CSV table of C-alpha atoms in Angstrom, one decimal:
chain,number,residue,atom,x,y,z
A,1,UNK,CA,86.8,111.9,33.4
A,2,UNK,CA,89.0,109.2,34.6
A,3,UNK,CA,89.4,105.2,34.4
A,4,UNK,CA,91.0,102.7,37.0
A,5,UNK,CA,92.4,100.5,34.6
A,6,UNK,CA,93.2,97.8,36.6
A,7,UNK,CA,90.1,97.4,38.5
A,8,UNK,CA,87.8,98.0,35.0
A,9,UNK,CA,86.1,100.7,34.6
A,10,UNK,CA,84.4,102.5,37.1
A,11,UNK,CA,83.4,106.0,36.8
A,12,UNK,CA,83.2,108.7,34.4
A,13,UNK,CA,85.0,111.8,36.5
A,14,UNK,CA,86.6,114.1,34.1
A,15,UNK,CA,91.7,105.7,22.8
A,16,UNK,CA,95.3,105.0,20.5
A,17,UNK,CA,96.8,104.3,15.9
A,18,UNK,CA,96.1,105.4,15.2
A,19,UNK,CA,98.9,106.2,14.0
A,20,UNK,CA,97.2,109.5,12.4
A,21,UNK,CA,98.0,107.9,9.0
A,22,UNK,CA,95.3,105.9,8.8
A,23,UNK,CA,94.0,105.1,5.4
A,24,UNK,CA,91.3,103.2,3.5
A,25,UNK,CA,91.8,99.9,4.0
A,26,UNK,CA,92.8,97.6,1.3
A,27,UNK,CA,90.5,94.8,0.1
A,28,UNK,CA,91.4,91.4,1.5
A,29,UNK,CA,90.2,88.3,1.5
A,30,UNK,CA,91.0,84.8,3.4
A,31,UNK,CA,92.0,83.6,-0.7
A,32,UNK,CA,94.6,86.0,-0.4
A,33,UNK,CA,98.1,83.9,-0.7
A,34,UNK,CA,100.9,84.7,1.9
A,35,UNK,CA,104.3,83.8,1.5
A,36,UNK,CA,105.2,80.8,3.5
A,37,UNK,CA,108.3,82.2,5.0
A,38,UNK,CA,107.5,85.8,5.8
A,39,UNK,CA,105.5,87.1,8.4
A,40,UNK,CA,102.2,88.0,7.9
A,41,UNK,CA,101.3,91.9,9.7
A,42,UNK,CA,98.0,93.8,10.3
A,43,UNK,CA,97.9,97.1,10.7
A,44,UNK,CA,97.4,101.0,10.4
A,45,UNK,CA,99.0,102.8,7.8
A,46,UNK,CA,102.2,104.2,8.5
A,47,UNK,CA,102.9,101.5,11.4
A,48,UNK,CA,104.3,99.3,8.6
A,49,UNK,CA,107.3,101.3,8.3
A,50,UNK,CA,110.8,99.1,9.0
A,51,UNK,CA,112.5,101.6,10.7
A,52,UNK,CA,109.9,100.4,13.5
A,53,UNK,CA,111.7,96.7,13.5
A,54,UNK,CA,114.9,97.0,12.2
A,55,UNK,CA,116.5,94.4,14.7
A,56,UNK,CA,113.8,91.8,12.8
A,57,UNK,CA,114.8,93.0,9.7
A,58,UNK,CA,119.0,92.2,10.3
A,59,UNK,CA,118.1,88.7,11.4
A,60,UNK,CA,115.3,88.0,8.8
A,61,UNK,CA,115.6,90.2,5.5
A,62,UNK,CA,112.6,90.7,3.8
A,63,UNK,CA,111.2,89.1,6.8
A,64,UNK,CA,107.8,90.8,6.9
A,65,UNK,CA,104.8,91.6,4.5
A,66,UNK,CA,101.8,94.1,6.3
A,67,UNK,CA,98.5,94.7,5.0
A,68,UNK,CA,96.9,97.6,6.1
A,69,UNK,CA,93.6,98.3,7.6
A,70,UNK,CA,91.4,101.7,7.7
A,71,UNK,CA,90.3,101.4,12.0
A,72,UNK,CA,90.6,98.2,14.2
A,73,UNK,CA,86.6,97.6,13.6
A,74,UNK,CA,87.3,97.1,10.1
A,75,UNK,CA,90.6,94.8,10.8
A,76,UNK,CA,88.3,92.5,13.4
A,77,UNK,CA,85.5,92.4,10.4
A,78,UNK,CA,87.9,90.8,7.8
A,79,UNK,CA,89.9,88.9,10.6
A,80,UNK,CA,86.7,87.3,11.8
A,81,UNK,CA,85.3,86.7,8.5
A,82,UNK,CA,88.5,84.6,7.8
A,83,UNK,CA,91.8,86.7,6.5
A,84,UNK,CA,95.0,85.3,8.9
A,85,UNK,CA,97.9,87.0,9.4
A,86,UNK,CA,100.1,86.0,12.0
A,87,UNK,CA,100.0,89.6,13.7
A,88,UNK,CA,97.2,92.0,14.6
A,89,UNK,CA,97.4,95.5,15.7
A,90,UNK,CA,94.2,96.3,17.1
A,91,UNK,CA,93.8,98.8,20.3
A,92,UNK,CA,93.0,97.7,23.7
A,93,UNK,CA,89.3,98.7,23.7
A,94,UNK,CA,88.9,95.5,20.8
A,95,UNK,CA,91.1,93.2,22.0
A,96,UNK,CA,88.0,91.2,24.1
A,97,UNK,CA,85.7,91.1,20.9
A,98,UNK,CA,88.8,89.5,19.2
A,99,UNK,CA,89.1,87.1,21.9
A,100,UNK,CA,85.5,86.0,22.3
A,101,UNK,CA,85.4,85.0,18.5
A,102,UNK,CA,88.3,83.0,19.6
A,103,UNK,CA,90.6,84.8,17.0
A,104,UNK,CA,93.6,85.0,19.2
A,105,UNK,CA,96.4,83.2,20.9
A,106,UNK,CA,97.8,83.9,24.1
A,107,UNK,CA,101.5,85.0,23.9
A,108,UNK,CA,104.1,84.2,26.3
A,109,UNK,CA,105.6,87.1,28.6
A,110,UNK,CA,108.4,85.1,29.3
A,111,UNK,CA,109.4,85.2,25.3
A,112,UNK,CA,109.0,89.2,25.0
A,113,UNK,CA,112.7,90.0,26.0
A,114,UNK,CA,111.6,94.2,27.4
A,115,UNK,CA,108.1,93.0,28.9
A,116,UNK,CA,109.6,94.6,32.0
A,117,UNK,CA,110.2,97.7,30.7
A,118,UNK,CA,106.5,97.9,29.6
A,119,UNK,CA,104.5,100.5,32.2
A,120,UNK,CA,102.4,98.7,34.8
A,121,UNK,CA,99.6,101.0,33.5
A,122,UNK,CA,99.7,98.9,29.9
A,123,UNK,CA,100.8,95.4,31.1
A,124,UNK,CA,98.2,95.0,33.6
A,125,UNK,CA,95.6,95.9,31.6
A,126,UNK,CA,92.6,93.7,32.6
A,127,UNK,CA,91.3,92.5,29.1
A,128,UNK,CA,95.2,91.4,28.3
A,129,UNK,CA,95.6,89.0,31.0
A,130,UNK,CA,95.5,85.5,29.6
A,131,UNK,CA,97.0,83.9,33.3
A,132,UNK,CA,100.1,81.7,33.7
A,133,UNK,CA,102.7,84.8,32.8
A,134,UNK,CA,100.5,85.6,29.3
A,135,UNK,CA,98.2,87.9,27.9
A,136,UNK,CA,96.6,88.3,24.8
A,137,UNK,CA,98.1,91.8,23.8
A,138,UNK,CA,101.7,93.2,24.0
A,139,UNK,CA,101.0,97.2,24.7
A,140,UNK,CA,103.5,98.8,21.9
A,141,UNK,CA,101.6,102.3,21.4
A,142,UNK,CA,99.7,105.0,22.9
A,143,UNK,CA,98.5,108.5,21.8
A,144,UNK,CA,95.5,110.7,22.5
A,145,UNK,CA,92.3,112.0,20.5
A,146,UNK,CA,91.7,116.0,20.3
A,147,UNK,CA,90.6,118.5,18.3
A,148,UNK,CA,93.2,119.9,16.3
A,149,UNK,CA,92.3,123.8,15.1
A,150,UNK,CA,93.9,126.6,13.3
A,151,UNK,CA,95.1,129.1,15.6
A,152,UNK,CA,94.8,132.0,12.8
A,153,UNK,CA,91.2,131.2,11.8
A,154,UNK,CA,89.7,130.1,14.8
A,155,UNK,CA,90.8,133.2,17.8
A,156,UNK,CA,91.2,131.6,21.4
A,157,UNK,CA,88.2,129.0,21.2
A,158,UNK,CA,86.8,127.9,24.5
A,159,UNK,CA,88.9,124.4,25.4
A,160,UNK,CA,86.3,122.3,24.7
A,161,UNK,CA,85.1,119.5,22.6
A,162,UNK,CA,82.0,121.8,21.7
A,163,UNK,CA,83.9,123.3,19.3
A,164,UNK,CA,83.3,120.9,16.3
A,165,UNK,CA,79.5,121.6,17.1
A,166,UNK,CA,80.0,125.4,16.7
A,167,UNK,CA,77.2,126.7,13.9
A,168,UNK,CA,80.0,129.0,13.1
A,169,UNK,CA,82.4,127.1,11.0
A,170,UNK,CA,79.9,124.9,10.0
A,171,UNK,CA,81.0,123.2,6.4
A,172,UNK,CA,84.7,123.5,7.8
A,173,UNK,CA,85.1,120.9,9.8
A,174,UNK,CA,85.5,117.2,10.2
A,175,UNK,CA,85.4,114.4,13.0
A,176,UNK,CA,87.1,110.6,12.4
A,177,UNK,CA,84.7,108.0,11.2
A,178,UNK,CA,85.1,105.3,13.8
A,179,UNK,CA,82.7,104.6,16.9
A,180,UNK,CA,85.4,104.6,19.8
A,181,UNK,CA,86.0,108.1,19.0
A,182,UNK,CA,83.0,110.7,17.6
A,183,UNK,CA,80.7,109.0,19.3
A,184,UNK,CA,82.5,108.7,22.5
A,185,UNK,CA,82.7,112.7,22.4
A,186,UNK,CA,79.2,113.1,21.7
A,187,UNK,CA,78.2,111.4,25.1
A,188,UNK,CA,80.8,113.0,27.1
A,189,UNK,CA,78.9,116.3,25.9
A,190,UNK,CA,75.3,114.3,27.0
A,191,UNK,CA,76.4,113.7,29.9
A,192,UNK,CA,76.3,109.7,29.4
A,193,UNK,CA,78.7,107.4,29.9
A,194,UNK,CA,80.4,106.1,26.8
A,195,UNK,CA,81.3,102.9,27.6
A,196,UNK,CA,78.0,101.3,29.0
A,197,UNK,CA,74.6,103.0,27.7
A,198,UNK,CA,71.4,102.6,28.4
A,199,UNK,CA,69.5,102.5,25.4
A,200,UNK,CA,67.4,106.8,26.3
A,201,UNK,CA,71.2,107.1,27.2
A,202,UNK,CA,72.3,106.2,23.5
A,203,UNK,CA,69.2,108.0,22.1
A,204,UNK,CA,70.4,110.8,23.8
A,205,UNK,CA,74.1,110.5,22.0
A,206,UNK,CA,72.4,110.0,19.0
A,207,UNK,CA,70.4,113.3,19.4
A,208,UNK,CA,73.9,115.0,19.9
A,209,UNK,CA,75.6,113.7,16.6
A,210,UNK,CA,72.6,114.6,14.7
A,211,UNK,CA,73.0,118.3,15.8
A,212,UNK,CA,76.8,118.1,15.0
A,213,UNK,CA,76.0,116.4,11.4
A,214,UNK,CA,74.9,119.2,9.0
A,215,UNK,CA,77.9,121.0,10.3
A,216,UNK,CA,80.7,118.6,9.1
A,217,UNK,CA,82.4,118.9,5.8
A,218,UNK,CA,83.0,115.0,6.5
A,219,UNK,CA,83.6,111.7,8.4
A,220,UNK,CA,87.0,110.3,7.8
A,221,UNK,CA,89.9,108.0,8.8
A,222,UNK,CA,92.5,109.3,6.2
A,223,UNK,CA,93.9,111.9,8.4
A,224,UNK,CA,96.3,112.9,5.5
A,225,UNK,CA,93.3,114.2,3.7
A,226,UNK,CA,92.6,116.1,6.6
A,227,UNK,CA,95.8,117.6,6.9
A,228,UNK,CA,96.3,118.6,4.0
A,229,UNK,CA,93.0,120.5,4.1
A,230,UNK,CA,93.7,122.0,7.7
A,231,UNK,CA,97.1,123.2,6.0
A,232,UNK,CA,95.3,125.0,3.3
A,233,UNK,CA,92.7,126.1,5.2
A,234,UNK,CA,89.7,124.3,3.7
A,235,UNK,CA,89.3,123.3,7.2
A,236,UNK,CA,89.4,125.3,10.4
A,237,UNK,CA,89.1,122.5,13.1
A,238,UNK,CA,89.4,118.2,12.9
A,239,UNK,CA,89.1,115.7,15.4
A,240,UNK,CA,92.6,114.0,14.7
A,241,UNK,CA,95.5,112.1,16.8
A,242,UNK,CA,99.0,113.3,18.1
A,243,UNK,CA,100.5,112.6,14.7
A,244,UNK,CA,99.0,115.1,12.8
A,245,UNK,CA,99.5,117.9,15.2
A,246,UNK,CA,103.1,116.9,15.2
A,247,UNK,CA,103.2,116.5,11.2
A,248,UNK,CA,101.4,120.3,10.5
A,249,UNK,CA,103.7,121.8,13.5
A,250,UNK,CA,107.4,120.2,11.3
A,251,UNK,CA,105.4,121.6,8.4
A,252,UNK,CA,104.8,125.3,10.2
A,253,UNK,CA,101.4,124.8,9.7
A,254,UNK,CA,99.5,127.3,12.8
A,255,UNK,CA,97.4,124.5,14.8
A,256,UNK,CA,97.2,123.5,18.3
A,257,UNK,CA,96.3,120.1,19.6
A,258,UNK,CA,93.7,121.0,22.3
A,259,UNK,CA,93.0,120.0,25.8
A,260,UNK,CA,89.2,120.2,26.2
A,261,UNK,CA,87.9,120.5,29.9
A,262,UNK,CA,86.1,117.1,28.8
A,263,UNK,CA,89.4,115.6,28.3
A,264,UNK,CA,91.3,114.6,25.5
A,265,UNK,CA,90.7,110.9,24.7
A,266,UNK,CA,93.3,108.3,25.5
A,267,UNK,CA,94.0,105.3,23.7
A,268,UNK,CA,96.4,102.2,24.3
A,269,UNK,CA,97.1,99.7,20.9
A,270,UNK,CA,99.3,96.4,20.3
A,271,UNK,CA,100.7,93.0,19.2
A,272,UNK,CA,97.9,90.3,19.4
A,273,UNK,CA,99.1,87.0,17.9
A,274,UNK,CA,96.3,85.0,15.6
A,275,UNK,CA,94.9,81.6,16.7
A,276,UNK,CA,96.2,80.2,13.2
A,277,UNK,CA,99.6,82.1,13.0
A,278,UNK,CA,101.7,79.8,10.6
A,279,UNK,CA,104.5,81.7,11.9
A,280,UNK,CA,104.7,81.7,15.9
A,281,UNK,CA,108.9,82.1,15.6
A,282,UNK,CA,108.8,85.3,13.6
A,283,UNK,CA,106.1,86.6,15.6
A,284,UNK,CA,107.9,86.6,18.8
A,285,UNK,CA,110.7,88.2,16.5
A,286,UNK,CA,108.7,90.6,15.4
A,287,UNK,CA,107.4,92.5,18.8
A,288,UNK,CA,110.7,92.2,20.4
A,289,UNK,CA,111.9,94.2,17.9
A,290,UNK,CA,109.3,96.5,18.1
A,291,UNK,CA,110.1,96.3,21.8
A,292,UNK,CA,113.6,97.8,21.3
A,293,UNK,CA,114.3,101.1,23.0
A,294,UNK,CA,115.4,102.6,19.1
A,295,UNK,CA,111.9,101.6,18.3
A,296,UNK,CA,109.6,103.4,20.7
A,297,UNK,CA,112.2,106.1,21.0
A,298,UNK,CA,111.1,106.6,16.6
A,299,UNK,CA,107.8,106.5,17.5
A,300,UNK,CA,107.7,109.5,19.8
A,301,UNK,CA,109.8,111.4,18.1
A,302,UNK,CA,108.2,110.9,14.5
A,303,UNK,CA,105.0,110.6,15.3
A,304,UNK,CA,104.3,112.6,18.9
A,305,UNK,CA,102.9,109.5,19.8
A,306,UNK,CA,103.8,107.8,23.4
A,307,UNK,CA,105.6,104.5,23.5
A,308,UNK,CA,104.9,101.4,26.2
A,309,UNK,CA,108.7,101.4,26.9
A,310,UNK,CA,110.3,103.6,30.0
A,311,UNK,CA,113.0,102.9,28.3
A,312,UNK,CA,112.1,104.5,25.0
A,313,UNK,CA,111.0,107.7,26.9
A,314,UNK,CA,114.7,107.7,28.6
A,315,UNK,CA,116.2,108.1,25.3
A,316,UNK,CA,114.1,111.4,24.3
A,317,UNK,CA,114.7,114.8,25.7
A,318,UNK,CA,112.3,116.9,28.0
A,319,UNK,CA,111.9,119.6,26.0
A,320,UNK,CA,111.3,117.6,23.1
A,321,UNK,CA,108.6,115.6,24.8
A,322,UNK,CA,107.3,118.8,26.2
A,323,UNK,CA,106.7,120.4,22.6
A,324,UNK,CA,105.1,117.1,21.8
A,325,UNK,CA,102.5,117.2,24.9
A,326,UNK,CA,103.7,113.9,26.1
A,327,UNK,CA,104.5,113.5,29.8
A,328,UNK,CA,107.4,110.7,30.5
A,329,UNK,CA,104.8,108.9,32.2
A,330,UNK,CA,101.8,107.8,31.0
A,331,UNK,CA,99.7,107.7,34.3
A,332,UNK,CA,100.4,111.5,34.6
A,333,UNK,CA,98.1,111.7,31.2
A,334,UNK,CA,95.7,109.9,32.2
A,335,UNK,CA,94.7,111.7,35.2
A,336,UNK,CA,93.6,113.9,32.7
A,337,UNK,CA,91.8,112.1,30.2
A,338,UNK,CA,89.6,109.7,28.9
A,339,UNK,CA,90.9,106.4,28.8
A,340,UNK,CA,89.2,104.2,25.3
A,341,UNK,CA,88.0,101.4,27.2
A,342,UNK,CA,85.8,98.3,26.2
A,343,UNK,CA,82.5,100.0,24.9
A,344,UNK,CA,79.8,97.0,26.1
A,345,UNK,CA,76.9,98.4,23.7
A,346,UNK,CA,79.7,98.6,20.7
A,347,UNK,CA,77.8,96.7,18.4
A,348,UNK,CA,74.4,99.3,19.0
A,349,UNK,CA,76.3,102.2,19.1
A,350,UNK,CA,78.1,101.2,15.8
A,351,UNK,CA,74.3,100.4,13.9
A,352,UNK,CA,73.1,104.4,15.3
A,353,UNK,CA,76.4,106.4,14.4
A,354,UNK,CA,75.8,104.2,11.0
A,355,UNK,CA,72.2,105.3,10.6
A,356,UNK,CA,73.4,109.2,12.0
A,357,UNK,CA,75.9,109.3,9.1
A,358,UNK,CA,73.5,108.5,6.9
A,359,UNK,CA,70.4,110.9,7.8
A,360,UNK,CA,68.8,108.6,10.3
C-alpha cells in the first residue's frame, strides 16, 4: 500500500518516535511551574538527549527542560487539557487534531536556517502548511513500524504481519499500545482501509484484534521492556520501531526487523510550536539545532532511525545505512510502505481498540 502525500491520501495499494524508547508518561499537569528562562520540550523518551542539540546547548547552557510523554495521543490529551510547553513533538498523523483545538502556532520557514535541506516528501506535507512561507510542523524524524522476531526461535516465518496472529507462539508475543499502529495492521489484514472506516469496516478490524488478543503476552509502549524480553527470549516476536532492531543487533541479540508483504508502516514526527509558548526565541533555537547535519547524522546512526535532512544522510556511509534498512532517500521507502497518515475515525477507532484491550 502506498500514499501520495502531497495530494492526501488516496488509495491503499500495497507512522514515526517513536523513538523506540518510549516510556510511560510522566504525570503532568498545567500547575506544573516552568522555569521562566528555559525552554519548555515535549516529547518521547530518549528524544530528550542533548547530544540531539548541542549547538542550542553552547549558546544557551542549561537552556532546555523536556517532559516526556508515553505516544503523541497521550501528549495532545494533557496538552489540550492545559499543560504548555513551548515545544511539541507529536507525528504528522496528529498534527491536524492539535491544530483544530487551536493548540498551535504557525512557525516561520524563513527562521529555520536548514528548511531547505528538509526532503520535499516531509516539507510539503499537506496538514503542515500554514501558507505565507509557514507551517505548523518542522519534519525532524522518520522511522518505520515492523515486527521484530527472533531468528533462532521463530525458523524463516512467512514476511508477513500475520505473524503476531500465529496460535503458535501465542503468550510470546506483544504489539504497541497505540491506535496509529496495532490497529492500523489489523485492517491492512481486513482488507479495510485504515485511515477512513466505515463503521462494518471498523467492526470488521475489531473482529481481527479480538482474534489476535488471547494470543499477546501484552500491549505496550515501553519498548525497553520489550527488548529486554525479546533478548532473553520471553518473547519470540514484537511489533517495535527501527530503534530496537538496531539496539538488540549492537547487543548481538538474533532478530530481524521484517518487511511484511503488507508493508512495514511508515511514520514522519516533529517540532510544533504551542499557541502560548512563553519562549518563541528559544524555540526557533531549539529546531535549528536539531536541524544541524551532526544532529540527524546521531539520529541515524544511534537510533536506525531516518532523519528529514539530505544533508544528515550525506554524512553517513552506505553500508552503514544499508545494515540499518534505511535507503538515502526517503521516497524510495515509501514506495514500499504504509505511510501513518491522518486517521479520520481516530477518535472511534481509539474507543474500540480500548474496549478490544479490555475484553469487549
Amino acid at each position: 500500500m502506498a500514499f501520495d502525500l502531497t495530494s492526501g491520501l488516496k488509495s491503499i495499494t500495497g507512522k514515526a518516535a517513536r523513538t523506540g524508547l518510549a516510556a510511560l508518561a510522566i504525570v503532568l499537569s498545567s500547575t506544573v511551574a516552568f522555569a521562566a528562562d528555559k525552554l519548555q520540550y515535549f516529547t518521547w523518551s530518549g528524544y530528550e538527549l542533548p547530544d540531539f542539540n548541542k549547538s542550542f546547548l553552547t549558546a544557551h547552557p542549561d537552556g532546555v527542560e523536556a517532559s516526556i510523554f508515553g505516544d503523541d495521543d497521550d501528549a495532545f490529551t494533557k496538552v489540550k487539557a492545559g499543560f504548555r510547553p513551548d515545544i511539541a513533538h507529536p507525528c504528522y498523523d496528529k498534527v491536524a487534531r492539535w491544530n483544530k483545538e487551536g493548540l498551535l502556532q504557525p512557525i516561520d520557514t524563513k527562521r529555520i536556517k536548514n528548511w531547505d535541506s528538509i526532503f520535499p516528501v516531509f516539507k510539503n506535507l499537506p496538514d503542515i502548511q500554514a501558507g505565507d512561507g509557514k507551517v505548523w510542523m518542522v519534519p525532524w524524524d522518520w522511522g518505520n513500524t515492523s515486527i521484530l522476531y527472533r531468528t533462532d526461535l521463530v525458523k524463516n516465518p512467512e514476511a508477513s504481519w500475520n505473524l503476531l496472529w500465529d496460535k503458535q507462539y501465542a503468550g510470546r508475543m506483544a504489539t504497541i499500545d497505540a491506535v496509529h499502529d496495532t490497529p492500523i495492521v489489523a485492517a491492512l489484514l481486513a482488507g479495510v482501509n485504515p485511515f477512513d472506516m466505515t463503521p462494518a469496516e471498523m467492526d470488521k478490524v475489531a473482529e481481527k484484534l479480538r482474534e489476535q488478543r488471547p494470543l499477546l503476552s501484552n500491549y505496550t509502549t515501553d519498548m525497553t521492556s520489550v527488548e529486554q524480553a525479546l533478548a532473553s527470549g520471553q518473547l519470540v516476536a514484537a511489533m517495535t520501531w527501527n530503534a530496537s532492531a538496531t539496539s538488540l543487533k549492537k547487543q548481538g541479540v538474533p532478530v530481524e526487523f521484517m518487511k511484511p508483504k503488507e508493508g512495514m508502516l511508515t511514520w514522519a514526527c516533529g517540532f510544533v510550536m504551542l499557541k502560548d509558548a512563553k519562549n518563541v526565541d528559544l524555540a526557533y533555537d531549539f529546531i535549528n539545532s536539531r536541524l544541524d547535519a551532526d544532529s540527524g547524522k546521531y539520529l541515524i546512526q544511534s537510533y536506525g532511525y531516518g532523519s528529514s535532512l539530505s544533508t544528515a544522510f550525506a554524512g553517513v556511509a552506505k553500508d552503514e545505512l544499508d545494515k540499518l534498512q534505511l535507503p538515502a532517500d526517503p521516497e524510495v521507502m515509501l514506495k514500499s510502505t504504509i505511510f501513518t497518515g491522518p486517521m479520520k475515525q481516530n477518535d472511534d477507532v481509539a474507543k474500540m481498540f480500548e474496549k478490544v484491550k479490555a475484553g469487549g
